[in-house]
């Protein structure tokens, strides 16, 4: 007997919900739904959210000590007035500041090492990030690196076919002030950087990387150019869709949360691009981006990140903007996986029904509907001004074999597969690259 929930649809012979007004919900082996996976969730970040909150950073920093390192980009002219305000705010609170303005769009381990050495020699009490995910990740790694014993690269999950990381256990205090809604770095325990010697972009995953305080001020995002705004928002969408398509498929509450968040980000991105100075829309998209990867959307899903593993290779090899790599692989990885089996096609069709309001009766199969839904996603990415092809960012087809080798070496498991549903090996990775050419 089939166990089923109330729905406007009905069960097909293969155990999937057929959509009339509702969805397709995959069922497992014996046709019994499996509840969401057990999990432990921990997120200690204090978030100070709202317009003008960045003007409170001085008193916040003073809680942690009297000497701060302020970290931002190597190119920071666009932050000149804001940096002056923050310096004054810190000085008024009695906090001495050491500037470290060397972070690049894809942060380098050599700069993190340099900042760690300065923090140690100057006995810095707290590290403050002003910037997007690259700056926030750098600060988390700097703060964890100060008390770390051993080479900093040992902190990183630099391979996925075996355990090599020795994660940090402690950190000096850190305050994050995000200026680009994108990565959820302000509220997660992940830090990403590129080893400038080996040219490998990898990550540290440790509870000590959580910020002590994140000061989230949407006013700071109102001057962002359209391209950076769109790249950040699409990055946030990719965080949700990694879990939605590659995590456990039997978590209907998460499904609704993720689908709603994708719709919200798409709506707010369109609104922000139409009215860039609108603080309310900026606030909405910033909070949505924070929620996308702070753990709430992923609890109980055991969600891997195959598109990110592929994208990190592009960033390391070509310094491609992180959000752009995700835009390209959402437009190729997802359609490729939709064709792999009935369950994947059904999931893509579910996405189309719930996010784009598509009707199953209009399509000959789940696969046809799923591919049409993913075409709509790709059209949205192009609508907001981002590339969806490797050739558009100068990556030639002649490099595909080497790119695939790097993805297998750095991002695949011991069996040589990306941890997706279903797993994808080197041949599949090459097919995805060709689809994205």
Tab-separated table of C-alpha atoms in Angstrom:
chain	number	residue	atom	x	y	z
A	1	UNK	CA	0.000	0.000	0.000
A	2	UNK	CA	1.288	3.438	-0.861
A	3	UNK	CA	1.658	5.952	1.921
A	4	UNK	CA	0.773	9.369	0.622
A	5	UNK	CA	0.013	12.877	1.822
A	6	UNK	CA	-2.876	15.103	0.846
A	7	UNK	CA	-2.274	16.709	-2.502
A	8	UNK	CA	-3.975	18.087	-5.548
A	9	UNK	CA	-2.072	15.521	-7.618
A	10	UNK	CA	-2.099	11.754	-7.827
A	11	UNK	CA	0.494	8.999	-7.753
A	12	UNK	CA	1.742	7.579	-11.018
A	13	UNK	CA	2.807	3.968	-11.481
A	14	UNK	CA	6.478	4.795	-10.919
A	15	UNK	CA	5.749	6.274	-7.499
A	16	UNK	CA	6.013	9.963	-8.355
A	17	UNK	CA	3.402	12.620	-7.784
A	18	UNK	CA	1.907	13.766	-11.038
A	19	UNK	CA	1.274	17.493	-11.032
A	20	UNK	CA	-2.047	19.108	-11.629
A	21	UNK	CA	-1.747	22.099	-9.313
A	22	UNK	CA	0.833	20.586	-7.033
A	23	UNK	CA	4.142	18.820	-7.493
A	24	UNK	CA	6.125	15.687	-8.087
A	25	UNK	CA	7.475	14.167	-4.882
A	26	UNK	CA	9.854	11.229	-5.390
A	27	UNK	CA	9.294	8.131	-3.270
A	28	UNK	CA	12.026	5.645	-2.366
A	29	UNK	CA	12.378	1.852	-2.773
A	30	UNK	CA	9.402	0.469	-0.887
A	31	UNK	CA	7.263	3.497	-1.807
A	32	UNK	CA	7.388	4.774	1.776
A	33	UNK	CA	8.502	8.341	2.305
A	34	UNK	CA	11.694	8.711	4.291
A	35	UNK	CA	11.647	11.561	6.800
A	36	UNK	CA	14.359	14.184	6.665
A	37	UNK	CA	17.764	13.027	7.842
A	38	UNK	CA	18.806	13.486	11.488
A	39	UNK	CA	21.002	16.533	11.997
A	40	UNK	CA	22.678	18.791	14.536
A	41	UNK	CA	22.483	22.503	13.779
A	42	UNK	CA	24.592	25.190	15.434
A	43	UNK	CA	24.825	28.839	14.465
A	44	UNK	CA	26.044	31.273	17.140
A	45	UNK	CA	26.328	34.405	14.968
A	46	UNK	CA	24.886	37.602	16.398
A	47	UNK	CA	23.400	39.567	13.487
A	48	UNK	CA	22.955	43.323	13.739
A	49	UNK	CA	20.694	44.020	10.755
A	50	UNK	CA	19.338	47.281	9.401
A	51	UNK	CA	20.100	50.511	7.570
A	52	UNK	CA	22.800	52.476	9.380
A	53	UNK	CA	24.009	49.567	11.514
A	54	UNK	CA	27.566	49.927	10.163
A	55	UNK	CA	27.858	53.156	12.141
A	56	UNK	CA	27.792	51.073	15.334
A	57	UNK	CA	30.930	49.041	14.554
A	58	UNK	CA	33.143	51.009	16.966
A	59	UNK	CA	31.288	50.120	20.162
A	60	UNK	CA	30.845	46.547	18.896
A	61	UNK	CA	34.581	46.141	18.268
A	62	UNK	CA	35.434	47.670	21.656
A	63	UNK	CA	33.729	44.715	23.345
A	64	UNK	CA	36.527	42.479	22.053
A	65	UNK	CA	39.601	44.614	22.654
A	66	UNK	CA	41.525	47.764	21.846
A	67	UNK	CA	43.355	46.816	18.656
A	68	UNK	CA	41.660	45.798	15.409
A	69	UNK	CA	42.787	44.788	11.949
A	70	UNK	CA	40.462	46.219	9.288
A	71	UNK	CA	40.469	44.122	6.123
A	72	UNK	CA	39.135	45.045	2.695
A	73	UNK	CA	40.011	44.892	-1.007
A	74	UNK	CA	43.279	45.852	-2.645
A	75	UNK	CA	41.212	48.117	-4.894
A	76	UNK	CA	39.074	50.076	-2.438
A	77	UNK	CA	38.593	53.576	-3.874
A	78	UNK	CA	34.831	53.004	-3.949
A	79	UNK	CA	34.967	52.506	-0.151
A	80	UNK	CA	36.936	55.705	0.587
A	81	UNK	CA	34.192	57.617	2.391
A	82	UNK	CA	32.928	54.514	4.174
A	83	UNK	CA	36.425	53.614	5.333
A	84	UNK	CA	36.849	57.130	6.734
A	85	UNK	CA	33.578	56.733	8.655
A	86	UNK	CA	34.571	53.346	10.051
A	87	UNK	CA	38.034	54.555	11.062
A	88	UNK	CA	36.465	57.460	12.932
A	89	UNK	CA	33.846	55.233	14.513
A	90	UNK	CA	36.531	52.853	15.775
A	91	UNK	CA	38.762	55.680	17.004
A	92	UNK	CA	35.853	57.265	18.883
A	93	UNK	CA	35.363	53.920	20.644
A	94	UNK	CA	39.036	53.795	21.640
A	95	UNK	CA	40.005	51.090	19.137
A	96	UNK	CA	43.365	51.341	17.329
A	97	UNK	CA	43.236	50.164	13.717
A	98	UNK	CA	45.755	48.363	11.519
A	99	UNK	CA	44.668	48.418	7.870
A	100	UNK	CA	45.123	45.376	5.669
A	101	UNK	CA	43.898	46.274	2.187
A	102	UNK	CA	45.121	43.418	-0.022
A	103	UNK	CA	42.178	41.065	-0.655
A	104	UNK	CA	41.412	40.117	-4.256
A	105	UNK	CA	38.137	38.925	-5.757
A	106	UNK	CA	39.331	35.333	-5.319
A	107	UNK	CA	41.400	35.661	-2.114
A	108	UNK	CA	44.926	34.251	-2.007
A	109	UNK	CA	46.459	32.186	0.756
A	110	UNK	CA	49.657	34.272	0.645
A	111	UNK	CA	47.716	37.358	1.749
A	112	UNK	CA	46.027	35.419	4.544
A	113	UNK	CA	49.437	34.254	5.738
A	114	UNK	CA	50.730	37.830	5.667
A	115	UNK	CA	47.776	39.137	7.674
A	116	UNK	CA	48.155	36.334	10.227
A	117	UNK	CA	51.793	37.267	10.763
A	118	UNK	CA	50.835	40.915	11.319
A	119	UNK	CA	48.069	39.981	13.771
A	120	UNK	CA	50.469	37.834	15.745
A	121	UNK	CA	53.263	40.425	15.882
A	122	UNK	CA	50.921	43.343	16.627
A	123	UNK	CA	48.814	41.360	19.091
A	124	UNK	CA	45.559	42.206	17.313
A	125	UNK	CA	42.428	41.586	19.414
A	126	UNK	CA	39.745	41.510	16.709
A	127	UNK	CA	39.643	41.311	12.910
A	128	UNK	CA	37.004	43.269	10.965
A	129	UNK	CA	35.890	42.531	7.392
A	130	UNK	CA	34.442	45.178	5.107
A	131	UNK	CA	33.472	43.677	1.764
A	132	UNK	CA	31.869	40.721	0.056
A	133	UNK	CA	32.478	37.024	0.451
A	134	UNK	CA	36.163	37.228	-0.483
A	135	UNK	CA	36.907	39.701	2.306
A	136	UNK	CA	34.713	37.940	4.856
A	137	UNK	CA	36.232	34.546	4.050
A	138	UNK	CA	39.704	36.066	4.347
A	139	UNK	CA	38.917	37.488	7.776
A	140	UNK	CA	37.533	34.191	9.028
A	141	UNK	CA	40.684	32.419	7.870
A	142	UNK	CA	42.957	35.129	9.290
A	143	UNK	CA	41.231	35.000	12.671
A	144	UNK	CA	41.448	31.207	12.777
A	145	UNK	CA	45.031	31.275	11.519
A	146	UNK	CA	46.363	33.428	14.347
A	147	UNK	CA	46.235	30.655	17.004
A	148	UNK	CA	46.642	27.796	14.495
A	149	UNK	CA	49.661	25.548	14.924
A	150	UNK	CA	51.040	24.274	11.660
A	151	UNK	CA	50.865	25.385	8.058
A	152	UNK	CA	47.625	27.204	7.255
A	153	UNK	CA	46.949	25.039	4.176
A	154	UNK	CA	46.431	22.103	6.542
A	155	UNK	CA	43.177	23.750	7.659
A	156	UNK	CA	41.687	23.328	4.188
A	157	UNK	CA	39.528	20.542	2.765
A	158	UNK	CA	41.869	20.361	-0.211
A	159	UNK	CA	40.751	16.889	-1.373
A	160	UNK	CA	37.410	15.099	-1.452
A	161	UNK	CA	38.666	11.553	-2.037
A	162	UNK	CA	40.202	11.322	1.455
A	163	UNK	CA	40.392	13.241	4.743
A	164	UNK	CA	43.342	15.615	4.734
A	165	UNK	CA	42.107	18.676	6.650
A	166	UNK	CA	43.111	19.471	10.215
A	167	UNK	CA	40.442	22.087	10.933
A	168	UNK	CA	41.084	24.970	13.316
A	169	UNK	CA	39.610	24.700	16.800
A	170	UNK	CA	39.939	28.302	17.985
A	171	UNK	CA	39.922	31.799	16.563
A	172	UNK	CA	40.392	35.369	17.667
A	173	UNK	CA	37.173	37.464	17.502
A	174	UNK	CA	35.912	38.601	14.126
A	175	UNK	CA	33.312	41.119	12.951
A	176	UNK	CA	31.931	40.898	9.414
A	177	UNK	CA	30.385	43.847	7.548
A	178	UNK	CA	29.063	42.501	4.215
A	179	UNK	CA	28.813	44.902	1.285
A	180	UNK	CA	27.670	42.367	-1.324
A	181	UNK	CA	24.687	40.037	-0.815
A	182	UNK	CA	25.893	36.688	-2.130
A	183	UNK	CA	27.750	34.092	-0.136
A	184	UNK	CA	26.147	34.028	3.355
A	185	UNK	CA	29.706	34.259	4.699
A	186	UNK	CA	28.387	36.613	7.350
A	187	UNK	CA	26.440	33.759	8.922
A	188	UNK	CA	28.170	30.495	8.012
A	189	UNK	CA	31.249	28.558	9.115
A	190	UNK	CA	33.038	28.320	5.768
A	191	UNK	CA	36.057	30.174	4.418
A	192	UNK	CA	37.308	29.812	0.843
A	193	UNK	CA	40.686	30.803	-0.580
A	194	UNK	CA	43.071	29.919	-3.405
A	195	UNK	CA	46.487	28.442	-2.734
A	196	UNK	CA	48.628	30.703	-4.914
A	197	UNK	CA	51.390	28.070	-5.127
A	198	UNK	CA	49.300	25.054	-6.172
A	199	UNK	CA	46.486	27.093	-7.818
A	200	UNK	CA	43.811	25.166	-5.928
A	201	UNK	CA	40.700	26.920	-4.645
A	202	UNK	CA	39.417	25.104	-1.567
A	203	UNK	CA	37.693	25.729	1.750
A	204	UNK	CA	37.881	25.454	5.520
A	205	UNK	CA	34.792	24.168	7.340
A	206	UNK	CA	34.873	24.658	11.120
A	207	UNK	CA	32.602	25.997	13.835
A	208	UNK	CA	35.256	28.458	14.957
A	209	UNK	CA	34.831	30.282	11.628
A	210	UNK	CA	31.404	31.618	12.612
A	211	UNK	CA	31.499	35.384	13.064
A	212	UNK	CA	31.174	36.786	16.560
A	213	UNK	CA	29.064	39.626	15.155
A	214	UNK	CA	27.843	40.333	11.635
A	215	UNK	CA	26.821	43.919	10.988
A	216	UNK	CA	24.438	43.729	8.025
A	217	UNK	CA	23.665	47.214	6.706
A	218	UNK	CA	21.727	47.208	3.409
A	219	UNK	CA	22.585	50.873	2.845
A	220	UNK	CA	26.124	49.755	2.027
A	221	UNK	CA	24.888	47.801	-1.001
A	222	UNK	CA	22.985	50.622	-2.714
A	223	UNK	CA	25.972	51.723	-4.797
A	224	UNK	CA	26.803	48.252	-6.091
A	225	UNK	CA	27.022	48.058	-9.895
A	226	UNK	CA	24.397	45.922	-11.623
A	227	UNK	CA	26.853	43.178	-12.580
A	228	UNK	CA	28.097	42.595	-9.022
A	229	UNK	CA	24.538	42.765	-7.716
A	230	UNK	CA	23.376	40.120	-10.190
A	231	UNK	CA	26.425	37.885	-9.696
A	232	UNK	CA	25.867	37.920	-5.932
A	233	UNK	CA	22.176	37.134	-6.183
A	234	UNK	CA	22.731	34.278	-8.649
A	235	UNK	CA	25.408	32.907	-6.317
A	236	UNK	CA	22.779	32.912	-3.548
A	237	UNK	CA	20.320	31.074	-5.811
A	238	UNK	CA	22.990	28.464	-6.524
A	239	UNK	CA	23.408	27.820	-2.784
A	240	UNK	CA	19.717	27.003	-2.525
A	241	UNK	CA	19.656	24.861	-5.646
A	242	UNK	CA	22.702	22.810	-4.611
A	243	UNK	CA	20.644	21.589	-1.658
A	244	UNK	CA	17.400	21.387	-3.608
A	245	UNK	CA	18.781	19.202	-6.388
A	246	UNK	CA	21.645	17.327	-4.686
A	247	UNK	CA	20.511	17.027	-1.072
A	248	UNK	CA	18.078	14.520	0.437
A	249	UNK	CA	14.900	14.549	-1.622
A	250	UNK	CA	12.398	13.728	1.122
A	251	UNK	CA	12.151	16.996	3.029
A	252	UNK	CA	8.969	18.757	1.895
A	253	UNK	CA	9.300	21.631	4.379
A	254	UNK	CA	12.761	22.402	3.044
A	255	UNK	CA	11.426	22.170	-0.497
A	256	UNK	CA	8.922	24.937	0.197
A	257	UNK	CA	11.505	27.091	1.987
A	258	UNK	CA	13.996	26.714	-0.850
A	259	UNK	CA	11.464	27.304	-3.607
A	260	UNK	CA	10.164	30.396	-1.845
A	261	UNK	CA	13.663	31.746	-1.336
A	262	UNK	CA	14.527	31.315	-5.030
A	263	UNK	CA	11.342	33.133	-6.028
A	264	UNK	CA	12.072	35.879	-3.507
A	265	UNK	CA	15.637	36.400	-4.729
A	266	UNK	CA	14.518	36.520	-8.360
A	267	UNK	CA	11.773	39.038	-7.590
A	268	UNK	CA	13.999	41.233	-5.433
A	269	UNK	CA	16.876	41.157	-7.921
A	270	UNK	CA	14.603	42.426	-10.663
A	271	UNK	CA	13.352	45.142	-8.309
A	272	UNK	CA	16.878	46.166	-7.277
A	273	UNK	CA	18.109	46.342	-10.870
A	274	UNK	CA	15.128	48.554	-11.717
A	275	UNK	CA	15.603	50.804	-8.659
A	276	UNK	CA	19.188	50.411	-7.373
A	277	UNK	CA	18.907	52.945	-4.546
A	278	UNK	CA	15.810	51.360	-2.996
A	279	UNK	CA	17.007	50.351	0.479
A	280	UNK	CA	13.985	48.138	1.151
A	281	UNK	CA	14.626	45.942	-1.873
A	282	UNK	CA	18.336	45.933	-1.063
A	283	UNK	CA	17.506	44.811	2.481
A	284	UNK	CA	15.237	42.036	1.213
A	285	UNK	CA	17.830	40.620	-1.159
A	286	UNK	CA	20.559	40.883	1.470
A	287	UNK	CA	18.612	38.924	4.059
A	288	UNK	CA	17.586	36.356	1.432
A	289	UNK	CA	21.241	35.882	0.486
A	290	UNK	CA	22.150	35.420	4.153
A	291	UNK	CA	19.471	32.740	4.553
A	292	UNK	CA	20.581	30.877	1.429
A	293	UNK	CA	23.728	29.370	2.972
A	294	UNK	CA	23.587	29.914	6.733
A	295	UNK	CA	22.510	26.303	7.322
A	296	UNK	CA	18.783	26.719	7.701
A	297	UNK	CA	18.053	25.662	4.113
A	298	UNK	CA	20.354	22.642	4.395
A	299	UNK	CA	19.489	21.049	7.779
A	300	UNK	CA	18.866	17.330	7.408
A	301	UNK	CA	19.672	17.256	3.698
A	302	UNK	CA	23.338	16.144	3.727
A	303	UNK	CA	23.677	18.348	0.670
A	304	UNK	CA	26.893	18.226	-1.371
A	305	UNK	CA	27.923	21.063	-3.692
A	306	UNK	CA	28.873	19.630	-7.105
A	307	UNK	CA	28.376	22.895	-9.015
A	308	UNK	CA	30.619	24.706	-6.544
A	309	UNK	CA	33.325	22.057	-6.909
A	310	UNK	CA	33.292	22.665	-10.652
A	311	UNK	CA	33.127	26.431	-10.286
A	312	UNK	CA	36.066	26.606	-7.891
A	313	UNK	CA	38.311	25.129	-10.574
A	314	UNK	CA	37.367	27.929	-12.981
A	315	UNK	CA	38.059	30.584	-10.345
A	316	UNK	CA	41.437	29.071	-9.503
A	317	UNK	CA	42.528	28.639	-13.130
A	318	UNK	CA	41.091	31.813	-14.685
A	319	UNK	CA	40.169	34.082	-11.749
A	320	UNK	CA	36.572	33.913	-12.972
A	321	UNK	CA	34.047	35.675	-10.728
A	322	UNK	CA	32.568	33.096	-8.364
A	323	UNK	CA	28.928	33.981	-9.101
A	324	UNK	CA	29.614	33.773	-12.831
A	325	UNK	CA	31.001	30.243	-12.513
A	326	UNK	CA	27.769	29.236	-10.773
A	327	UNK	CA	25.660	30.951	-13.437
A	328	UNK	CA	27.457	28.938	-16.124
A	329	UNK	CA	27.123	25.617	-14.337
A	330	UNK	CA	23.485	26.116	-13.342
A	331	UNK	CA	22.844	26.546	-17.069
A	332	UNK	CA	24.699	23.313	-17.960
A	333	UNK	CA	25.020	20.973	-14.966
A	334	UNK	CA	21.302	21.060	-14.143
A	335	UNK	CA	20.024	20.327	-17.694
A	336	UNK	CA	22.607	17.558	-18.004
A	337	UNK	CA	21.466	15.946	-14.761
A	338	UNK	CA	17.801	16.320	-15.739
A	339	UNK	CA	18.392	13.835	-18.569
A	340	UNK	CA	20.097	11.203	-16.398
A	341	UNK	CA	17.116	9.415	-14.871
A	342	UNK	CA	13.409	9.654	-14.101
A	343	UNK	CA	13.899	10.856	-10.532
A	344	UNK	CA	16.096	13.756	-11.627
A	345	UNK	CA	13.652	14.704	-14.376
A	346	UNK	CA	10.792	14.633	-11.873
A	347	UNK	CA	12.670	16.906	-9.510
A	348	UNK	CA	13.321	19.424	-12.274
A	349	UNK	CA	9.654	19.311	-13.222
A	350	UNK	CA	8.728	19.963	-9.594
A	351	UNK	CA	10.971	23.014	-9.699
A	352	UNK	CA	9.175	24.254	-12.801
A	353	UNK	CA	5.730	23.797	-11.282
A	354	UNK	CA	6.518	25.501	-7.990
A	355	UNK	CA	8.920	28.247	-9.031
A	356	UNK	CA	7.660	29.127	-12.508
A	357	UNK	CA	4.002	28.045	-12.234
A	358	UNK	CA	4.284	25.530	-15.070
A	359	UNK	CA	1.560	22.914	-15.663
A	360	UNK	CA	2.451	19.235	-16.095
A	361	UNK	CA	-0.424	18.753	-18.542
A	362	UNK	CA	1.347	21.037	-21.032
A	363	UNK	CA	4.350	18.702	-21.417
A	364	UNK	CA	4.846	15.216	-22.830
A	365	UNK	CA	7.085	14.044	-19.989
A	366	UNK	CA	8.756	15.043	-16.752
A	367	UNK	CA	12.007	15.471	-18.664
A	368	UNK	CA	10.448	17.821	-21.193
A	369	UNK	CA	8.913	19.894	-18.423
A	370	UNK	CA	12.106	19.845	-16.361
A	371	UNK	CA	14.252	20.999	-19.261
A	372	UNK	CA	11.771	23.762	-20.045
A	373	UNK	CA	11.931	24.867	-16.399
A	374	UNK	CA	15.728	24.984	-16.498
A	375	UNK	CA	15.544	26.976	-19.738
A	376	UNK	CA	13.510	29.529	-17.796
A	377	UNK	CA	16.177	29.629	-15.093
A	378	UNK	CA	18.896	30.172	-17.706
A	379	UNK	CA	16.798	32.889	-19.354
A	380	UNK	CA	16.543	34.657	-15.996
A	381	UNK	CA	20.312	34.501	-15.521
A	382	UNK	CA	20.802	36.081	-18.930
A	383	UNK	CA	18.058	38.621	-18.262
A	384	UNK	CA	19.995	39.982	-15.272
A	385	UNK	CA	23.148	40.351	-17.347
A	386	UNK	CA	25.299	37.317	-16.533
A	387	UNK	CA	27.037	34.960	-18.973
A	388	UNK	CA	25.955	31.338	-19.188
A	389	UNK	CA	28.675	29.999	-21.511
A	390	UNK	CA	32.372	29.323	-20.934
A	391	UNK	CA	33.273	31.026	-24.214
A	392	UNK	CA	31.730	34.245	-22.913
A	393	UNK	CA	34.359	34.406	-20.154
A	394	UNK	CA	37.267	33.438	-22.384
A	395	UNK	CA	37.598	29.755	-21.470
A	396	UNK	CA	38.458	27.745	-24.611
A	397	UNK	CA	37.276	24.253	-25.429
A	398	UNK	CA	40.916	23.192	-25.749
A	399	UNK	CA	41.191	23.502	-21.937
A	400	UNK	CA	38.261	21.201	-21.150
A	401	UNK	CA	40.327	18.058	-20.605
A	402	UNK	CA	42.592	19.835	-18.119
A	403	UNK	CA	39.604	21.416	-16.373
A	404	UNK	CA	37.949	18.008	-16.038
A	405	UNK	CA	41.161	16.560	-14.599
A	406	UNK	CA	41.275	19.331	-11.985
A	407	UNK	CA	37.619	18.810	-11.047
A	408	UNK	CA	38.211	15.077	-10.560
A	409	UNK	CA	41.422	15.651	-8.586
A	410	UNK	CA	40.056	18.384	-6.328
A	411	UNK	CA	36.296	17.938	-6.164
A	412	UNK	CA	35.448	14.275	-6.696
A	413	UNK	CA	35.181	11.467	-4.158
A	414	UNK	CA	37.289	8.314	-3.911
A	415	UNK	CA	35.291	6.762	-6.752
A	416	UNK	CA	36.093	9.713	-9.020
A	417	UNK	CA	32.544	11.067	-8.950
A	418	UNK	CA	31.002	14.400	-8.148
A	419	UNK	CA	28.693	13.745	-5.165
A	420	UNK	CA	25.502	14.619	-7.013
A	421	UNK	CA	22.230	12.793	-7.613
A	422	UNK	CA	23.098	10.630	-9.478
A	423	UNK	CA	26.915	10.702	-9.161
A	424	UNK	CA	28.733	12.136	-12.190
A	425	UNK	CA	32.208	10.978	-13.240
A	426	UNK	CA	34.846	12.441	-15.527
A	427	UNK	CA	32.982	11.606	-18.756
A	428	UNK	CA	29.907	13.367	-17.442
A	429	UNK	CA	31.971	16.351	-16.334
A	430	UNK	CA	33.340	16.655	-19.865
A	431	UNK	CA	29.802	16.452	-21.266
A	432	UNK	CA	28.762	19.298	-18.939
A	433	UNK	CA	31.729	21.409	-20.044
A	434	UNK	CA	30.836	20.801	-23.688
A	435	UNK	CA	27.231	21.724	-22.965
A	436	UNK	CA	28.523	24.964	-21.441
A	437	UNK	CA	30.946	25.835	-24.234
